[in-house]
Short mmCIF file of C-alpha atoms and ligand atoms in Angstrom, two decimals:
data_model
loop_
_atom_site.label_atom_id
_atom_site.label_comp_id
_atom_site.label_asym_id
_atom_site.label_seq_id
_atom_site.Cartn_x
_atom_site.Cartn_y
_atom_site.Cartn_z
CA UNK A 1 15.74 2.50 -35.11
CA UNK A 2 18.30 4.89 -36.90
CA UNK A 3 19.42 8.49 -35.57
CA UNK A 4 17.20 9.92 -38.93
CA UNK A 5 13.70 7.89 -37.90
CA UNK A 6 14.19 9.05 -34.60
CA UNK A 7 14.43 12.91 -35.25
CA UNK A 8 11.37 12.57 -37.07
CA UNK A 9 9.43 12.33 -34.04
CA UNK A 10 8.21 15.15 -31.45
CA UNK A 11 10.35 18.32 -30.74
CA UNK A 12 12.10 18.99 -27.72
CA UNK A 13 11.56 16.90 -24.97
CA UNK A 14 7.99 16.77 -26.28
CA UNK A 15 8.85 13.15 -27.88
CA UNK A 16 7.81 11.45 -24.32
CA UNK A 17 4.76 12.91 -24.91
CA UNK A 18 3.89 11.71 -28.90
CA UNK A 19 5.22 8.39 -27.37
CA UNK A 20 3.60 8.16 -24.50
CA UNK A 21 0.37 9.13 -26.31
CA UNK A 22 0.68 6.51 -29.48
CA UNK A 23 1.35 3.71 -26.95
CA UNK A 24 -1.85 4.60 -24.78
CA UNK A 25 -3.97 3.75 -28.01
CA UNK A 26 -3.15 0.56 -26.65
CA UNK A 27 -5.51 1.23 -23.66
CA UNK A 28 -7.93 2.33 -25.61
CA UNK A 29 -8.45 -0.61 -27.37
CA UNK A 30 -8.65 -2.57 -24.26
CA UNK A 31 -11.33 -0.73 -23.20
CA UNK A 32 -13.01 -1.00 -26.49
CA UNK A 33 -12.79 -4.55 -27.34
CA UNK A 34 -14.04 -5.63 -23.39
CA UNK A 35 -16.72 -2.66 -23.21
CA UNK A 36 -18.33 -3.44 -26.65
CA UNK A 37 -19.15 -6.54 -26.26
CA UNK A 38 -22.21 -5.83 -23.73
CA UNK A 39 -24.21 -4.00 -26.39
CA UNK A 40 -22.96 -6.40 -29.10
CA UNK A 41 -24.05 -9.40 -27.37
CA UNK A 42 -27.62 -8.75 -27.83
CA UNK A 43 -27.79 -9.06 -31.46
CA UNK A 44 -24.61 -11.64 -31.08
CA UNK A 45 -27.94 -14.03 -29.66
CA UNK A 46 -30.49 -13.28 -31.61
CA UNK A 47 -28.29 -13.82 -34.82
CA UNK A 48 -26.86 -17.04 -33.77
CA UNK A 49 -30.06 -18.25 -31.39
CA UNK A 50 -27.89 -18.66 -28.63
CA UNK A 51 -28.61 -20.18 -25.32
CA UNK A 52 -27.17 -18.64 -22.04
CA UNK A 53 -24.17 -20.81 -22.34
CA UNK A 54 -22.85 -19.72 -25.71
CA UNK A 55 -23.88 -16.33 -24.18
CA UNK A 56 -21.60 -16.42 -21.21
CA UNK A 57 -18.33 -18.18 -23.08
CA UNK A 58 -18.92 -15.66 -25.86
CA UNK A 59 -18.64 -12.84 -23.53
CA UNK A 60 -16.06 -14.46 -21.32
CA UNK A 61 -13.60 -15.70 -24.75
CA UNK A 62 -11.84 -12.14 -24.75
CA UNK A 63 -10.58 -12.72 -20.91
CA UNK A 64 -9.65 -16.32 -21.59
CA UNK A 65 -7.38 -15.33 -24.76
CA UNK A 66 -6.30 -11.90 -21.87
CA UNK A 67 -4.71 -14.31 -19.96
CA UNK A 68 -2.90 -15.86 -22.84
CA UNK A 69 -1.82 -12.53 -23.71
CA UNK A 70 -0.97 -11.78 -20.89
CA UNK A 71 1.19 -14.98 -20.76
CA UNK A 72 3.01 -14.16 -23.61
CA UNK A 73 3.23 -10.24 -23.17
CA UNK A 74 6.38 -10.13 -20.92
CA UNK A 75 8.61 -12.61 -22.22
CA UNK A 76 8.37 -11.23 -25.72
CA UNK A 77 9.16 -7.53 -24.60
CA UNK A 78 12.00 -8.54 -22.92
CA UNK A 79 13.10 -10.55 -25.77
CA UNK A 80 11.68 -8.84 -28.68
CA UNK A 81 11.43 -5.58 -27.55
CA UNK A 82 8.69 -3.14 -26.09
CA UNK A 83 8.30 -1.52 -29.10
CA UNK A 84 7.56 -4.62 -31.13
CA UNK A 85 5.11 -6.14 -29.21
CA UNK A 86 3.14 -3.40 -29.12
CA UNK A 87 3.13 -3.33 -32.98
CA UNK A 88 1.88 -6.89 -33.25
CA UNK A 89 -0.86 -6.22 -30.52
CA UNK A 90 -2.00 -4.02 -32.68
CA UNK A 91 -1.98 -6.37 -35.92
CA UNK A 92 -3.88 -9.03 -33.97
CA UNK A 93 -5.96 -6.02 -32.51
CA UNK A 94 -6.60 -4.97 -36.52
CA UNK A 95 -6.84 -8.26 -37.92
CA UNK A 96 -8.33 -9.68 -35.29
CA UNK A 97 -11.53 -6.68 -35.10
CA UNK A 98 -11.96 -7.59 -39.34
CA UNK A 99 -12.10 -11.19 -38.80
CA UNK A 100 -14.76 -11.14 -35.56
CA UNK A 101 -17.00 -8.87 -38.28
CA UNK A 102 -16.79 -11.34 -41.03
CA UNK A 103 -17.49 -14.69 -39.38
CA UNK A 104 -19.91 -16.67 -40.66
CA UNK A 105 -20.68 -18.89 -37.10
CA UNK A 106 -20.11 -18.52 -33.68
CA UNK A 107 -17.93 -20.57 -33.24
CA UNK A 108 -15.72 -18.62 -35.41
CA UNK A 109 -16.66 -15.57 -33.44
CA UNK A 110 -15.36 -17.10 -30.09
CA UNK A 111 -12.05 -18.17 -31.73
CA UNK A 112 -11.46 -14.19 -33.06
CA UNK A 113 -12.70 -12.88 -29.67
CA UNK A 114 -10.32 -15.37 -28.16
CA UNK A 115 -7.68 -13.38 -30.60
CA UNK A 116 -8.63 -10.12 -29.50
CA UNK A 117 -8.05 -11.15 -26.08
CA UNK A 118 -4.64 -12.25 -26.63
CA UNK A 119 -3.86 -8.66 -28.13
CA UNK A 120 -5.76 -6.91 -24.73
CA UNK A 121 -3.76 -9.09 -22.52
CA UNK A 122 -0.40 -7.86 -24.45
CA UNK A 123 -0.84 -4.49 -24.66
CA UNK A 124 -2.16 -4.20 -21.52
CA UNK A 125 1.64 -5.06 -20.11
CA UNK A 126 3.62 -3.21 -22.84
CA UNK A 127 1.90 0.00 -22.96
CA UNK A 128 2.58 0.91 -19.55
CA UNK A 129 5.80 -0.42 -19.57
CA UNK A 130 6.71 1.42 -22.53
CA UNK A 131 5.40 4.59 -21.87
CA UNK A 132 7.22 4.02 -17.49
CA UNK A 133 10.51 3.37 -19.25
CA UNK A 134 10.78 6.28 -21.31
CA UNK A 135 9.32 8.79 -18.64
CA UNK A 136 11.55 11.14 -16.32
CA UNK A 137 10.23 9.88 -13.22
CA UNK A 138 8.90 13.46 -11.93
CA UNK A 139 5.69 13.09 -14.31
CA UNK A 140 5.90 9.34 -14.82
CA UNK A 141 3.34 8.44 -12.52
CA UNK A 142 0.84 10.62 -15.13
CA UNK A 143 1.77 9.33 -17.95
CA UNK A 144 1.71 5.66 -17.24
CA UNK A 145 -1.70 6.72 -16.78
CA UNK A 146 -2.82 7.92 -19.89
CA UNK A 147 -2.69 3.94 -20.44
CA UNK A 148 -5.37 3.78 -17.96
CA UNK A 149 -7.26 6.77 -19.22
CA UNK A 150 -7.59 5.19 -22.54
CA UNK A 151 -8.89 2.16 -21.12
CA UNK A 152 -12.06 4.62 -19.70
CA UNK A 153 -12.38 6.41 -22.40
CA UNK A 154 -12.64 3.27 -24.44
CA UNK A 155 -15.27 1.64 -22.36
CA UNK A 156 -17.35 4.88 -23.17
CA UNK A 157 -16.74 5.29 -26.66
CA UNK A 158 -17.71 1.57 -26.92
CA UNK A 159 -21.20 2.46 -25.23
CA UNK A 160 -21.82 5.18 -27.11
CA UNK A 161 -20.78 3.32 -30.54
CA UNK A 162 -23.26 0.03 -29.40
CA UNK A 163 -25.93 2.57 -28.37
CA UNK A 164 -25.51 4.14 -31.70
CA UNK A 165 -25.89 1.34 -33.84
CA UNK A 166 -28.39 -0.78 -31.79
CA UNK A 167 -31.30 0.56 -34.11
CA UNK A 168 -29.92 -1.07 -36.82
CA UNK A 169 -28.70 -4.26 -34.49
CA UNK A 170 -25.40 -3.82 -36.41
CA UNK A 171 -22.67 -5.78 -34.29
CA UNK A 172 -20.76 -6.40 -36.99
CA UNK A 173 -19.50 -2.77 -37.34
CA UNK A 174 -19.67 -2.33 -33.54
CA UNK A 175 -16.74 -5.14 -33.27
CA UNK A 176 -14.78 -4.10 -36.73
CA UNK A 177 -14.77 -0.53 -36.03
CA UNK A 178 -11.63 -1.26 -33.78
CA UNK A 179 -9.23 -1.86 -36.60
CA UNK A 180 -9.21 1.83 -37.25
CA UNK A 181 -7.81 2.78 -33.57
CA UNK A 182 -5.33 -0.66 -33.96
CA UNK A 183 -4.15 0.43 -37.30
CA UNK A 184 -3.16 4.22 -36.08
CA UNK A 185 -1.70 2.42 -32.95
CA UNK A 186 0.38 -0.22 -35.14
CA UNK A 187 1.47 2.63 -37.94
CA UNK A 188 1.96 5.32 -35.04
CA UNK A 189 4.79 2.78 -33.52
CA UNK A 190 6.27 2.43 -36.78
CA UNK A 191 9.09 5.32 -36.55
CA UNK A 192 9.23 5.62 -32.11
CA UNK A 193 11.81 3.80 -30.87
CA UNK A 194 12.61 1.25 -28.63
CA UNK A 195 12.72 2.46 -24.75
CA UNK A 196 16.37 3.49 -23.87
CA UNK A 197 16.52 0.91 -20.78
CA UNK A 198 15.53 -2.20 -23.59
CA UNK A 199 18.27 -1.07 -25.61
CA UNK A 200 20.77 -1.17 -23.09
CA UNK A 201 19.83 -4.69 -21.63
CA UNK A 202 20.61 -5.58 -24.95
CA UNK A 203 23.97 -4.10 -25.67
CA UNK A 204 22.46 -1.36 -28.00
CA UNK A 205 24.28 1.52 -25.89
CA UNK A 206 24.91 4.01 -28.84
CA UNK A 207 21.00 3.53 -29.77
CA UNK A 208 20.24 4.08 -26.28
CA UNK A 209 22.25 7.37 -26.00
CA UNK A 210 20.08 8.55 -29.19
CA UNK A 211 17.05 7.60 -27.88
CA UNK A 212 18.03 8.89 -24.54
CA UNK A 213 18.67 12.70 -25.60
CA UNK A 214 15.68 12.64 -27.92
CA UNK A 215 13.01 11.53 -24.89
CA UNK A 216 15.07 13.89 -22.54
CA UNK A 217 15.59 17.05 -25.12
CA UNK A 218 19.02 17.06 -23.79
CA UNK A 219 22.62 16.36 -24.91
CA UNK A 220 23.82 15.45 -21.38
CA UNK A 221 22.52 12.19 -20.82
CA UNK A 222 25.47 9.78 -19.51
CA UNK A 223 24.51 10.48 -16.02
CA UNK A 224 21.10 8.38 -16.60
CA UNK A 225 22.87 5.64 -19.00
CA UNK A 226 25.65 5.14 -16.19
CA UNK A 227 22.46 4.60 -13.84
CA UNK A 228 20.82 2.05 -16.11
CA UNK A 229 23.84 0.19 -17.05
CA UNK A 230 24.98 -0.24 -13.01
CA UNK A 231 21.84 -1.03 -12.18
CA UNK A 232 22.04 -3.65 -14.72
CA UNK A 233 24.95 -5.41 -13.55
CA UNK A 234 23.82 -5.74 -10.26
CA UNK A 235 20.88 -8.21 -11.86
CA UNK A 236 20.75 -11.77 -12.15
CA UNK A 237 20.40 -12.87 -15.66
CA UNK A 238 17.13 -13.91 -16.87
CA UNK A 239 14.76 -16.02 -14.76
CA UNK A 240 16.91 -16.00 -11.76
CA UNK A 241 16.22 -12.30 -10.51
CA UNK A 242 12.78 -13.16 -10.28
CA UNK A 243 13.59 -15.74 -7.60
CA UNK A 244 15.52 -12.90 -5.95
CA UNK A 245 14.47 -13.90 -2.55
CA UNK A 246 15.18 -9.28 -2.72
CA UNK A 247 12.83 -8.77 -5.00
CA UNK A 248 9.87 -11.53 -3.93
CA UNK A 249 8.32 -8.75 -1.87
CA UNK A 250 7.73 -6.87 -5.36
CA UNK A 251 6.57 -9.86 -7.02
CA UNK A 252 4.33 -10.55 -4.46
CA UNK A 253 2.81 -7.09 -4.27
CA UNK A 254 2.29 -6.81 -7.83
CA UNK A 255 0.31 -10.55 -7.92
CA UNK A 256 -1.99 -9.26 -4.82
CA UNK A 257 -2.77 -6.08 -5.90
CA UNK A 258 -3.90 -7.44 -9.75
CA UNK A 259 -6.01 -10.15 -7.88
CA UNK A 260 -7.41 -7.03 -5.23
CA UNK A 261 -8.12 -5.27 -8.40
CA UNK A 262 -10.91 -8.01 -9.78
CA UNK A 263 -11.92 -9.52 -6.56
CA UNK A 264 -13.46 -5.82 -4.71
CA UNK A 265 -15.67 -6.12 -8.55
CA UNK A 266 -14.90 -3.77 -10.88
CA UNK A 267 -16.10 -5.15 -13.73
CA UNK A 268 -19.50 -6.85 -12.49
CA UNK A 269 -20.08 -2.95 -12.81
CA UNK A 270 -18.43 -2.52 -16.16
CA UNK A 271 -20.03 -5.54 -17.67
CA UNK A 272 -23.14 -5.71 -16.10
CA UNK A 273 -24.54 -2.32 -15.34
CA UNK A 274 -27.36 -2.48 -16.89
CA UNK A 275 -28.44 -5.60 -15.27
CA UNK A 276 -27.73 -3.89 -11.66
CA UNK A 277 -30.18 -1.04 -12.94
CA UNK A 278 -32.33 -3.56 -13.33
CA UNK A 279 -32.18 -5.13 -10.48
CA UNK A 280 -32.61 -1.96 -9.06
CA UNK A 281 -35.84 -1.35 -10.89
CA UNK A 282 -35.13 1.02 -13.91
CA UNK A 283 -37.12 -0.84 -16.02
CA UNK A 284 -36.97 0.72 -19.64
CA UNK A 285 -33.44 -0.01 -21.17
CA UNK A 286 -32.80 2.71 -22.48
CA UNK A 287 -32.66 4.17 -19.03
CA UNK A 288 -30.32 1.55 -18.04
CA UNK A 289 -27.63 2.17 -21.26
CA UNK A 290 -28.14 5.66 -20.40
CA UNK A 291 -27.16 5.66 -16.71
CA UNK A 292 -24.56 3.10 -17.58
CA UNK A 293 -23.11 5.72 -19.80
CA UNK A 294 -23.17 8.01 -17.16
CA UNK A 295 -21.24 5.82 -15.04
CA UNK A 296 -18.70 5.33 -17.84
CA UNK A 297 -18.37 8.91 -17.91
CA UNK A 298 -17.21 9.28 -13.86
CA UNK A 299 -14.87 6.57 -14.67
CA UNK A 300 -13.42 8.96 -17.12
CA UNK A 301 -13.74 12.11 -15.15
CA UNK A 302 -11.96 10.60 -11.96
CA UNK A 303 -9.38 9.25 -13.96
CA UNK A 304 -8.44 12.37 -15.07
CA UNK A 305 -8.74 13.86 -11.37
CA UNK A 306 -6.18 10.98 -10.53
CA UNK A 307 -3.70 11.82 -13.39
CA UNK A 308 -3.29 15.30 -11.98
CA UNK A 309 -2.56 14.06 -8.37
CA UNK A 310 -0.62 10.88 -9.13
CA UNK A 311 2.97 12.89 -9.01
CA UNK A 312 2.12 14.78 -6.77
CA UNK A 313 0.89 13.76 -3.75
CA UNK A 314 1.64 10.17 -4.41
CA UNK A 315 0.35 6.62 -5.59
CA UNK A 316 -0.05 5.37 -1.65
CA UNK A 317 -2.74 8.36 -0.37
CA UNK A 318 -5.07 8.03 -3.37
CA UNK A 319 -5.21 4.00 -3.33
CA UNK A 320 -5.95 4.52 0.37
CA UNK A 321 -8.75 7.04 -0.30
CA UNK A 322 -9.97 5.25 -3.69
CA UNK A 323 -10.13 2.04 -1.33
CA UNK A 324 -11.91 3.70 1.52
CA UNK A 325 -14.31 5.13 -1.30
CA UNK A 326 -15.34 1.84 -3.09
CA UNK A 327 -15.78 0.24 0.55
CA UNK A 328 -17.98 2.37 1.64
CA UNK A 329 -20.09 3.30 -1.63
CA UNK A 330 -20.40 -0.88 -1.53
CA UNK A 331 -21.65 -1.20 1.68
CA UNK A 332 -24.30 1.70 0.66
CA UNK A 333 -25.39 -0.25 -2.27
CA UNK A 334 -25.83 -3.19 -0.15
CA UNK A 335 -28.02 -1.05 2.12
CA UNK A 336 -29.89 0.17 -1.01
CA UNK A 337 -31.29 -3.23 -2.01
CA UNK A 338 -31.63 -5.13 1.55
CA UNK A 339 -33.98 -2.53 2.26
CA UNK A 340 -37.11 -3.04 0.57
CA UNK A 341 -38.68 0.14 2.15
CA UNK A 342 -36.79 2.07 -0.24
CA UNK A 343 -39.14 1.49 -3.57
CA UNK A 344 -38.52 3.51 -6.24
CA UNK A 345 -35.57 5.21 -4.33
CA UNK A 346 -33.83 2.82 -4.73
CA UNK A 347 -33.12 3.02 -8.46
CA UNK A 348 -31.46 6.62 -7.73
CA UNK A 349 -29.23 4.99 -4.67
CA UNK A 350 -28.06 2.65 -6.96
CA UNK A 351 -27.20 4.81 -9.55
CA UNK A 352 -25.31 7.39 -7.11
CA UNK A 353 -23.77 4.26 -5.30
CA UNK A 354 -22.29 2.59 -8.75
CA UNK A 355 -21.14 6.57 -9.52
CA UNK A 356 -19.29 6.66 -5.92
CA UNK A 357 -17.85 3.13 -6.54
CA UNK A 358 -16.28 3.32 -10.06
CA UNK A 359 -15.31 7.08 -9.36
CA UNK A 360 -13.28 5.35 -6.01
CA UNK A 361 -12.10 2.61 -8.25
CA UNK A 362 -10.74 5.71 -11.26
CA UNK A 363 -9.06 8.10 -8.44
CA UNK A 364 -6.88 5.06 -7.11
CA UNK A 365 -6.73 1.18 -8.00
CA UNK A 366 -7.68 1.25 -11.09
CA UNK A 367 -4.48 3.35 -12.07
CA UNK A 368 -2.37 2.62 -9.63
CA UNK A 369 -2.36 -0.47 -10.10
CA UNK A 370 -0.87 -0.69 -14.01
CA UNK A 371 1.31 2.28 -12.82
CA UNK A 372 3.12 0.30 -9.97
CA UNK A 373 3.70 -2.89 -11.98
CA UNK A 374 5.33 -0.83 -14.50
CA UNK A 375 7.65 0.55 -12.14
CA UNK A 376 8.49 -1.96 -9.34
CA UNK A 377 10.43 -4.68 -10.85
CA UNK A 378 13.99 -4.54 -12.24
CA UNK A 379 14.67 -4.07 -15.37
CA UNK A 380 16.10 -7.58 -16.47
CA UNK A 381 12.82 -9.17 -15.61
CA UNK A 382 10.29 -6.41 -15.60
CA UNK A 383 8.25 -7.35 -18.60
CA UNK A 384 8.27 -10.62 -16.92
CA UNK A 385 7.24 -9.94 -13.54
CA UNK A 386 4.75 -7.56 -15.15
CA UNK A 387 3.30 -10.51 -17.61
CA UNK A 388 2.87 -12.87 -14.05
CA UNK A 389 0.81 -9.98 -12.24
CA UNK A 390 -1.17 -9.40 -15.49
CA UNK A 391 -2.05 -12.98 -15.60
CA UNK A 392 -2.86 -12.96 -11.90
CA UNK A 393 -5.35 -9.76 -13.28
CA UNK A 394 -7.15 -11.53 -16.15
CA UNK A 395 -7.81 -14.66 -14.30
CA UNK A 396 -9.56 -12.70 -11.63
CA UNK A 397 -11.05 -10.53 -14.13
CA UNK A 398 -13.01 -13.87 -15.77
CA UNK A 399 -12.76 -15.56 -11.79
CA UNK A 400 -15.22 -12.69 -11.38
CA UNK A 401 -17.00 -12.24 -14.61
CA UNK A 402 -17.93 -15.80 -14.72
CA UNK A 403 -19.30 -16.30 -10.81
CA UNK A 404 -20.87 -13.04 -10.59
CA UNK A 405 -24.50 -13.83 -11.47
CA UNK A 406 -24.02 -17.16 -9.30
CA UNK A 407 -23.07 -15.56 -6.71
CA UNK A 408 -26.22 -12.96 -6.78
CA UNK A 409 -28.32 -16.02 -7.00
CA UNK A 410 -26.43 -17.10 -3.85
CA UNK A 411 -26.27 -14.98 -1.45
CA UNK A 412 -28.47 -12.15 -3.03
CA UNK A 413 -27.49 -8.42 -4.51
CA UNK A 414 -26.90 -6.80 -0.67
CA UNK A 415 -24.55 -10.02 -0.11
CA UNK A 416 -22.86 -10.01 -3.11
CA UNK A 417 -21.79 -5.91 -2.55
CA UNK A 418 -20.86 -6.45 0.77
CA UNK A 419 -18.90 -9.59 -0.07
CA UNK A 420 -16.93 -7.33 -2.31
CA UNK A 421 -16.83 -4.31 0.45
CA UNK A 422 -15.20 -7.21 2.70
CA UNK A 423 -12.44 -7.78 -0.09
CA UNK A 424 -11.79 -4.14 0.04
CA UNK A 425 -10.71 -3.76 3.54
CA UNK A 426 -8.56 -6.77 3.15
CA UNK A 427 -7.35 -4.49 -0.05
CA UNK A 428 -6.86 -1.23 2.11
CA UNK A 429 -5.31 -3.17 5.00
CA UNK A 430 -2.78 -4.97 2.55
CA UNK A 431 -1.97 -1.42 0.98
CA UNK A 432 -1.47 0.16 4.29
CA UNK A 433 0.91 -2.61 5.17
CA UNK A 434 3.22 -3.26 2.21
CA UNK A 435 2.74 -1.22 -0.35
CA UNK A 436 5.36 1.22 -1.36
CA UNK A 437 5.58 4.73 -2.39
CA UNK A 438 7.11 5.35 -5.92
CA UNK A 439 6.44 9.01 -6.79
CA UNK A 440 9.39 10.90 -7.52
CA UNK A 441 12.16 8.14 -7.77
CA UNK A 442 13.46 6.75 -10.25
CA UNK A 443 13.07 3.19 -11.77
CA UNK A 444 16.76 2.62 -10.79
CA UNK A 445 16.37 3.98 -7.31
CA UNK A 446 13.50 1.35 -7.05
CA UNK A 447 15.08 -1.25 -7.90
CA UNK A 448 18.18 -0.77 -5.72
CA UNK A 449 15.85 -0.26 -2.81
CA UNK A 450 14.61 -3.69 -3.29
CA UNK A 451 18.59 -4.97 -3.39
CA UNK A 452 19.38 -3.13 -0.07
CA UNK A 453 16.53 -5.51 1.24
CA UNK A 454 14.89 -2.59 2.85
CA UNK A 455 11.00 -2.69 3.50
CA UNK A 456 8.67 -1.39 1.21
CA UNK A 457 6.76 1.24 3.38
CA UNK A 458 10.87 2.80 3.96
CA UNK A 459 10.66 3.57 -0.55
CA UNK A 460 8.56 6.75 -0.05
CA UNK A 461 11.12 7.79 3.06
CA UNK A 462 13.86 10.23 1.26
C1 BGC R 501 -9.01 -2.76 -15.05
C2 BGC R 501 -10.11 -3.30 -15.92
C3 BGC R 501 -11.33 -2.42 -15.78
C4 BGC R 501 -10.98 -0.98 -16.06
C5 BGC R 501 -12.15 -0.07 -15.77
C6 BGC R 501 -8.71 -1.35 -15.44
O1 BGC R 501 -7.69 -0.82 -14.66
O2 BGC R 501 -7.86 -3.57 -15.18
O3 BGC R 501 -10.39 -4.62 -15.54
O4 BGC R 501 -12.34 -2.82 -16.68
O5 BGC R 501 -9.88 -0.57 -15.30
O6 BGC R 501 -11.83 1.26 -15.93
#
């Protein structure tokens, strides 16, 4: 990155904001290439004659080759860079969308959704870390969730585009139409830069002092290089810092929450909404797609609710109240279908239970979640750290994908939403406990907070 590429981009201190922005594409094809595929997979059978099987490892491919992604995510942004990765997510993301169109057998199509998942699982790490790294930390908390806002807004967009095209059963288009978002991601990365705090870890000071004043709008910026240059002499090098026994307690937070995330089940309502309409008896499926849409479209709403509160009255109060929500609007949906009284009422309590639930899920964990594993681990390891509670994500993510049904058959729809409503007080217990506050400090201050071996509840203490 030269001083002329980077004074191409944004005006002053508006550069954050083109950056921050570019990298969130990244979300957005996240939650286009795992929404699509529950429209897609209709035709996907029909075309193929598939049995349930194929079905399920079709569908459940893009998570397997998340947690590769995931794998591989963190250790090649700290090597490679933040900025690079993101770039070649968004090849594989491209190629990857062209290929799943073309193929002529499914077994073909499982091997490119595999693909696609390994570009989810990467960008799903580096575009929050990118976008936390080049924040000031007074507004970081929103924009590390643009990430997340592109994931919802994804999801939708990849209802909408399946419900579109379902007359002519055309899942070809439905899965190639993502190389137009990847390619404006991959060619919109092309002339940012590298985040200032990447630079430095690897010896590119004058860079980072370029990059620095451009993301800042400032010439003064040595007092935040000083900070991110001490800060990185106090680290262990490589591997070591994670086994920090100073900064386990961040490494363990960041692995619970991602599991918490899955296990109170998410995406049993992304992914199968319209089967929990029709559980619930809405019959006609166009009734289904259309209050699944609906549902897509709180997601989006509450997001945006959560964006404007993140910096302001903190991460900790609106994972407590998003917690609180999705227990509660569980253990209502329970209610709704153990009591058979309820007839045809019960297809509108389900519908305003799901709405509760995933609007809980937007105004807190979903969020907070990518936001505080961008921010909680030190600098030396953080794309590390970050690709370990990713992992810990994805595996719950297909954990839950793949046992949900089962676990209906099991122990029936009220016992499968109150199993999850039980996994959300564990979540809102853990939270209350040991999870810190972040809002307003910076990623240095973090991190030394961790070194002064101080508990995590005393971070949100000035
Ligand atoms: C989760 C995804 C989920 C999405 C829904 C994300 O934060 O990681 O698994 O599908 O939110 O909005």
């Amino acid at each position: 990155m030269t001083q002329e590429s980077s004074s191409m981009v944004g005006g002053k201190g508006r550069f954050v904001y083109v950056a921050a922005a570019f990298s969130a594409l990244g979300g957005l094809l996240f939650g286009y290439d795992t929404g699509v595929i529950s429209g897609a997979i209709l035709f996907i059978r029909q075309d193929f004659a598939l049995s349930d099987f194929a079905v399920e490892v079709v569908v459940s491919a893009v998570l397997l080759g998340a947690v590769i992604g995931a794998a591989l995510g963190g250790d090649l942004a700290d090597h490679l860079g933040r900025r690079k990765v993101i770039i070649l997510a968004a090849v594989i993301f491209a190629l990857s969308a062209i290929g799943t169109a073309s193929v002529p057998a499914v077994s073909w199509l499982i091997l490119g959704r595999i693909l696609v998942g390994i570009a989810i699982g990467m960008a799903s790490i580096t575009a929050p870390l990118y976008i936390s790294e080049v924040a000031p930390a007074k507004v970081r908390g929103s924009l590390v969730s643009l990430n997340q806002l592109a994931i919802t807004i994804g999801i939708v967009v990849s209802y909408l585009v399946d419900y579109s095209l379902s007359d002519i059963q055309g899942w070809r288009y439905m899965l190639g139409l993502a190389a137009i978002p990847a390619a404006i991601l991959g060619i919109g990365m092309l002339p940012l830069p590298d985040t200032p705090r990447w630079l430095v870890n690897h010896g590119e000071i004058d860079n980072a002092r370029v990059v620095l004043k451009r993301i800042r709008g400032k010439e003064d910026v040595e007092k935040e290089l000083d900070e991110i240059r001490t800060g990185l002499k106090k680290q262990a090098a490589g591997r070591a810092e994670l086994m920090n026994p100073l900064v386990k307690p961040a490494l363990i937070i960041g692995v619970v929450l991602a599991i918490f995330q899955q296990v109170t089940g998410i995406n049993t309502v992304i992914y199968y909404a319209p089967t929990i309409f029709q559980f619930a008896g809405l019959v006609s499926a166009s009734s289904a797609i259309f209050a699944t849409v609906g549902v897509g479209i709180v997601n989006v709403i509450m997001t945006v609710v959560a964006i404007s509160l993140l910096d302001r009255i903190g991460r900790r109060p609106l994972l407590m109240v998003g917690l609180a929500g999705m227990v509660f609007s569980l253990g209502l949906l329970g209610l709704a279908f153990f009591l058979p009284s309820l007839g045809g009422l019960l297809g509108d309590l389900a519908v305003v239970g799901l709405m509760l639930y995933v609007g809980a899920f937007a105004l807190g964990l979903g969020p907070v979640f990518w936001l505080l594993i961008s921010e909680i681990y030190p600098l030396k390891v953080r794309g590390l750290a970050m690709s370990i509670a990713s992992e810990a994500n994805w595996g719950s993510n297909l954990l839950v994908a793949l046992t949900f049904l089962t676990l209906v058959q099991a122990i029936g729809t009220p016992g499968a939403f109150w199993f999850y409503a039980l996994v959300g007080i564990g979540a809102w217990i853990f939270v209350y406990l040991s999870v810190p506050e972040t809002k307003g400090r910076t990623l240095e201050e973090i991190e030394e907070h961790w070194r002064a071996g101080k508990h995590p509840l005393e971070m949100g203490k000035k």
